[in-house]
Amino acid sequence: MISNQILQSTIEGLKGITRIDFCICDTEGKVLASTFSEAEEYENSILAFVDSPADSQVIQGYQFFKVFDENQLEYILLAKGSNEDVYMVGKMVVFQIQNLLVAYKERFDKDNFIKNLLLDNLLLVDIYNRAKKLHIETNVKRVVFIIETKHEKDGSALETVRSLFATKTKDFVTAVDEKNIILVKEVKPGETYADLEKTANIILDMLNTEAMSKVHVAFGTIVNEIKEVSRSYKEAKMALDVGKIFYSGKNVVAYSNLGIGRLIYQLPLPLCRMFIKEIFDGKSPDEFDEETLTTINKFFENSLNVSETSRQLYIHRNTLVYRLDKLQKSTGLDLRVFEDAITFKIALMVVKYMKYMESMDY
Amino acid sequence: MAGLLLKNVAKLYPNGGVGVKDISMEIADGEFAVLAGPAGSGKSTLLRMIGGLEDISQGDIYIGGVRVNDLEPRDRGVAMIFRNYILYPQMTVYENLAFGLRLSGCGKDEIHERVTETAKLLEITELLDLPSEQVTGIDRYKVAVGRAVARKPKVLLMDDPMLCVDGELRREMREGLAELYRHLGVTVIYVTEDAGEAMALGTRLVVIRDGALEQTGTPEEVYEKPINRFVAEYFGDPAINVLEAMVGEENGRAVLTVAGSHGVFSEENSRRLLAAGYAGKEITVGVRPEDIHCEPECLERFSDNLIDACADVYETAGDAAYMSFRVGSYTMKAKVPQSAGIRPGDEVKLAVDPSRVYIFDKDTQKAI
């Protein structure tokens, strides 16, 4: 259960303190981690020791120890030397590894619990019972972040996120598929959505910098109880999808900021087609030239303000008015009128959504 | 080290949005290039495209002569620093510096060598064994920069790393970065919205607006010869004064009328205006605050270009003092000496050096 890398770093660290060489093998004599090179030579001795009733034994100048996990023999530890000091240090190392096993098992159980919680695989009563057993608080505020990596099984990204958050015992990092890393984060008192946005940006920037991974980050709303965590997860998932359709330039998307995009995302495609046909009379806004699209976007950005838009576009006010008149002639919508502007804005978003649905490609 | 070449690079989003429009430019080996422009202009998107964090819709990117379009970020020989950086909690400074190297598959000895070398360069050797929580202020920033430097990149990409700090720390960070650049000699691409920071740090400015390249050049070139009104207004604090002027012609020389005052253009501007047929048309003129004078000797020297103005607001900025003047319907800012003794409400004459007047087409806003 514990990775060989962890075992190796543990015995290297212990060797650094005690100056005693160690080796950890499995019950078939295979070396898992070692601080000396000739460890393979002891395979037969290890197999004999496994079969013996002794918990520790001196063989060929090494102290052999059995490491149990809940009465199940898990590892054999070899400590170089046969004196009492080596025996004492060896016992301490066994104790350390056993504690590591307990910690990892607990973490693994927690990981399973969080996965099942996110995927709605638990009965309500089980959620509270298991949370209690795993010492997970049930009544604290939490939020779910999803970090979507470009490549499947991006180990660097997972390790970076774990290093940033998993050391905090109240946050959980897990994965339910191969492209998404999930962070269930406890929300501190007073923490706002602006703070969560900042956290999301930190995740993004750290992953870009350290793991050099292309990622998108989305997060759901803050939930008050553990049973609602899956809702925050579903929201984050939706935010990830909706963000790709309507806010493709953004790498961080919050469910709470999806706005009207969230509604459009749930519209059936035939209804969208009908709406666009009615608004644009069969034409697509794609057919507008770049100049017209830039004008429209700038006009919306500036809250339908003609003076500011013409200033930012470096065109005369009359030129802008001419362009808007031309658009009105071709679509029947006058963007200077709020009702028409909102219809046009929704229509543009519906077209984006239809394109996404038709291509199912980002 | 490596230079950078962009050929017709564009970023088009599937929904029709345009992030970056057909940008071509070359950054020489060892240059400190600053991508400057307002928020949302596409600077960061371009930087991320160079780093491989955004797909390129069109065009080619070369780093050190190698086309990198299809290379993963970690294979491009770049390192990146972004505006949101934190140190890994529960890790020492050494482990923080080593983390990225470990992820990229470096061996233990190599990691040790690079970490100690980087720490020495950034003068944080004594901090290596400290837990990251105990590191504060400029040292935290140094560790964050160190993580990138330890990768030994050919090109260092920085996305406005000082955005979230201000005051003394920002000044320290800026100085430290300039010094680090001198030591490393590596090519740096730096993104900022802060025009002053761009001028202070960059050996080359790349001005971007609405996803398009407006102008590139040394800070002096961009400041002295802006290609359009936008660039002229973007660089300079306080910003350049911009006024509408009517061009006339007297004795074969272009003259101007602005806010009821008359003046002459420099010979060079006059020749350009008349050759392009601007006589009798309106143009936009720009005058930087430091090119407007109220000293008696200047009033005499530029007696053909005097403006009637009424002093308005006086503000000091360090050793300089700026005064706002009402000139017709315009408000102009001028750098005035403390000794000028002008008080708000005073009616004064201001002189403009004609050779320091920028002229722009009124419709296109391009420099004439």
PDB file of C-alpha atoms in Angstrom, chain B residues 25-117:
ATOM      1  CA  MET B  25       7.821  39.504 -34.018  1.00  0.00           C
ATOM      2  CA  GLU B  26      11.341  38.580 -33.101  1.00  0.00           C
ATOM      3  CA  ILE B  27      12.939  38.811 -29.674  1.00  0.00           C
ATOM      4  CA  ALA B  28      16.697  38.556 -29.754  1.00  0.00           C
ATOM      5  CA  ASP B  29      18.688  36.226 -27.565  1.00  0.00           C
ATOM      6  CA  GLY B  30      19.152  37.738 -24.106  1.00  0.00           C
ATOM      7  CA  GLU B  31      16.587  40.514 -24.489  1.00  0.00           C
ATOM      8  CA  PHE B  32      14.174  41.535 -21.739  1.00  0.00           C
ATOM      9  CA  ALA B  33      10.984  41.912 -23.738  1.00  0.00           C
ATOM     10  CA  VAL B  34       7.938  43.357 -22.034  1.00  0.00           C
ATOM     11  CA  LEU B  35       4.489  42.633 -23.426  1.00  0.00           C
ATOM     12  CA  ALA B  36       2.597  45.735 -22.382  1.00  0.00           C
ATOM     13  CA  GLY B  37      -1.016  46.721 -22.868  1.00  0.00           C
ATOM     14  CA  PRO B  38      -4.313  47.162 -21.069  1.00  0.00           C
ATOM     15  CA  ALA B  39      -6.100  44.332 -19.236  1.00  0.00           C
ATOM     16  CA  GLY B  40      -7.718  41.849 -21.594  1.00  0.00           C
ATOM     17  CA  SER B  41      -5.544  42.814 -24.552  1.00  0.00           C
ATOM     18  CA  GLY B  42      -4.167  39.296 -25.087  1.00  0.00           C
ATOM     19  CA  LYS B  43      -0.710  39.682 -23.516  1.00  0.00           C
ATOM     20  CA  SER B  44      -1.052  36.783 -21.106  1.00  0.00           C
ATOM     21  CA  THR B  45      -2.657  34.616 -23.771  1.00  0.00           C
ATOM     22  CA  LEU B  46       0.330  35.254 -26.042  1.00  0.00           C
ATOM     23  CA  LEU B  47       2.739  34.469 -23.202  1.00  0.00           C
ATOM     24  CA  ARG B  48       0.891  31.242 -22.462  1.00  0.00           C
ATOM     25  CA  MET B  49       1.022  30.320 -26.138  1.00  0.00           C
ATOM     26  CA  ILE B  50       4.794  30.808 -26.100  1.00  0.00           C
ATOM     27  CA  GLY B  51       5.002  28.635 -22.995  1.00  0.00           C
ATOM     28  CA  GLY B  52       2.765  25.962 -24.495  1.00  0.00           C
ATOM     29  CA  LEU B  53      -0.080  26.420 -22.032  1.00  0.00           C
ATOM     30  CA  GLU B  54      -2.470  27.609 -24.761  1.00  0.00           C
ATOM     31  CA  ASP B  55      -2.868  25.942 -28.129  1.00  0.00           C
ATOM     32  CA  ILE B  56      -1.862  27.958 -31.169  1.00  0.00           C
ATOM     33  CA  SER B  57      -4.638  28.328 -33.744  1.00  0.00           C
ATOM     34  CA  GLN B  58      -2.405  29.655 -36.457  1.00  0.00           C
ATOM     35  CA  GLY B  59       1.235  30.493 -37.101  1.00  0.00           C
ATOM     36  CA  ASP B  60       4.543  29.239 -35.747  1.00  0.00           C
ATOM     37  CA  ILE B  61       6.619  29.818 -32.654  1.00  0.00           C
ATOM     38  CA  TYR B  62      10.373  29.221 -32.638  1.00  0.00           C
ATOM     39  CA  ILE B  63      12.533  29.146 -29.526  1.00  0.00           C
ATOM     40  CA  GLY B  64      16.256  29.071 -30.175  1.00  0.00           C
ATOM     41  CA  GLY B  65      15.521  28.323 -33.826  1.00  0.00           C
ATOM     42  CA  VAL B  66      13.397  25.256 -33.015  1.00  0.00           C
ATOM     43  CA  ARG B  67       9.715  25.191 -33.940  1.00  0.00           C
ATOM     44  CA  VAL B  68       7.926  24.461 -30.690  1.00  0.00           C
ATOM     45  CA  ASN B  69       4.257  24.462 -31.763  1.00  0.00           C
ATOM     46  CA  ASP B  70       3.827  20.780 -31.028  1.00  0.00           C
ATOM     47  CA  LEU B  71       6.137  20.515 -28.038  1.00  0.00           C
ATOM     48  CA  GLU B  72       4.812  20.151 -24.516  1.00  0.00           C
ATOM     49  CA  PRO B  73       5.572  23.057 -22.144  1.00  0.00           C
ATOM     50  CA  ARG B  74       8.217  21.087 -20.274  1.00  0.00           C
ATOM     51  CA  ASP B  75      10.031  20.331 -23.539  1.00  0.00           C
ATOM     52  CA  ARG B  76      10.255  23.931 -24.711  1.00  0.00           C
ATOM     53  CA  GLY B  77      13.130  25.000 -22.503  1.00  0.00           C
ATOM     54  CA  VAL B  78      11.058  27.638 -20.781  1.00  0.00           C
ATOM     55  CA  ALA B  79      10.233  28.341 -17.164  1.00  0.00           C
ATOM     56  CA  MET B  80       7.296  30.377 -16.023  1.00  0.00           C
ATOM     57  CA  ILE B  81       6.421  32.636 -13.145  1.00  0.00           C
ATOM     58  CA  PHE B  82       2.850  33.798 -12.684  1.00  0.00           C
ATOM     59  CA  ARG B  83       1.161  36.380 -10.527  1.00  0.00           C
ATOM     60  CA  ASN B  84      -0.218  33.876  -8.019  1.00  0.00           C
ATOM     61  CA  TYR B  85       2.601  32.045  -6.387  1.00  0.00           C
ATOM     62  CA  ILE B  86       2.770  30.354  -3.026  1.00  0.00           C
ATOM     63  CA  LEU B  87       5.370  28.223  -1.366  1.00  0.00           C
ATOM     64  CA  TYR B  88       4.541  24.632  -0.574  1.00  0.00           C
ATOM     65  CA  PRO B  89       3.489  24.498   3.041  1.00  0.00           C
ATOM     66  CA  GLN B  90       5.320  22.031   5.258  1.00  0.00           C
ATOM     67  CA  MET B  91       8.325  22.022   2.953  1.00  0.00           C
ATOM     68  CA  THR B  92      11.644  23.722   3.515  1.00  0.00           C
ATOM     69  CA  VAL B  93      12.960  26.312   1.092  1.00  0.00           C
ATOM     70  CA  TYR B  94      15.307  23.658  -0.292  1.00  0.00           C
ATOM     71  CA  GLU B  95      12.396  21.299  -0.942  1.00  0.00           C
ATOM     72  CA  ASN B  96      10.413  24.114  -2.533  1.00  0.00           C
ATOM     73  CA  LEU B  97      13.241  24.788  -4.970  1.00  0.00           C
ATOM     74  CA  ALA B  98      13.707  21.084  -5.637  1.00  0.00           C
ATOM     75  CA  PHE B  99      10.040  20.200  -6.163  1.00  0.00           C
ATOM     76  CA  GLY B 100       9.716  21.193  -9.828  1.00  0.00           C
ATOM     77  CA  LEU B 101      13.075  19.657 -10.667  1.00  0.00           C
ATOM     78  CA  ARG B 102      11.965  16.381  -9.112  1.00  0.00           C
ATOM     79  CA  LEU B 103       8.755  16.458 -11.160  1.00  0.00           C
ATOM     80  CA  SER B 104      10.737  17.006 -14.321  1.00  0.00           C
ATOM     81  CA  GLY B 105      12.784  13.889 -13.566  1.00  0.00           C
ATOM     82  CA  CYS B 106      16.117  15.354 -12.444  1.00  0.00           C
ATOM     83  CA  GLY B 107      18.394  13.096 -10.410  1.00  0.00           C
ATOM     84  CA  LYS B 108      19.216  13.729  -6.773  1.00  0.00           C
ATOM     85  CA  ASP B 109      22.725  15.070  -7.396  1.00  0.00           C
ATOM     86  CA  GLU B 110      21.581  17.341 -10.198  1.00  0.00           C
ATOM     87  CA  ILE B 111      18.773  18.689  -8.032  1.00  0.00           C
ATOM     88  CA  HIS B 112      21.209  19.421  -5.225  1.00  0.00           C
ATOM     89  CA  GLU B 113      23.611  21.171  -7.564  1.00  0.00           C
ATOM     90  CA  ARG B 114      20.918  23.321  -9.145  1.00  0.00           C
ATOM     91  CA  VAL B 115      19.235  24.209  -5.872  1.00  0.00           C
ATOM     92  CA  THR B 116      22.464  25.319  -4.209  1.00  0.00           C
ATOM     93  CA  GLU B 117      23.530  27.220  -7.319  1.00  0.00           C
TER      94      GLU B 117
END
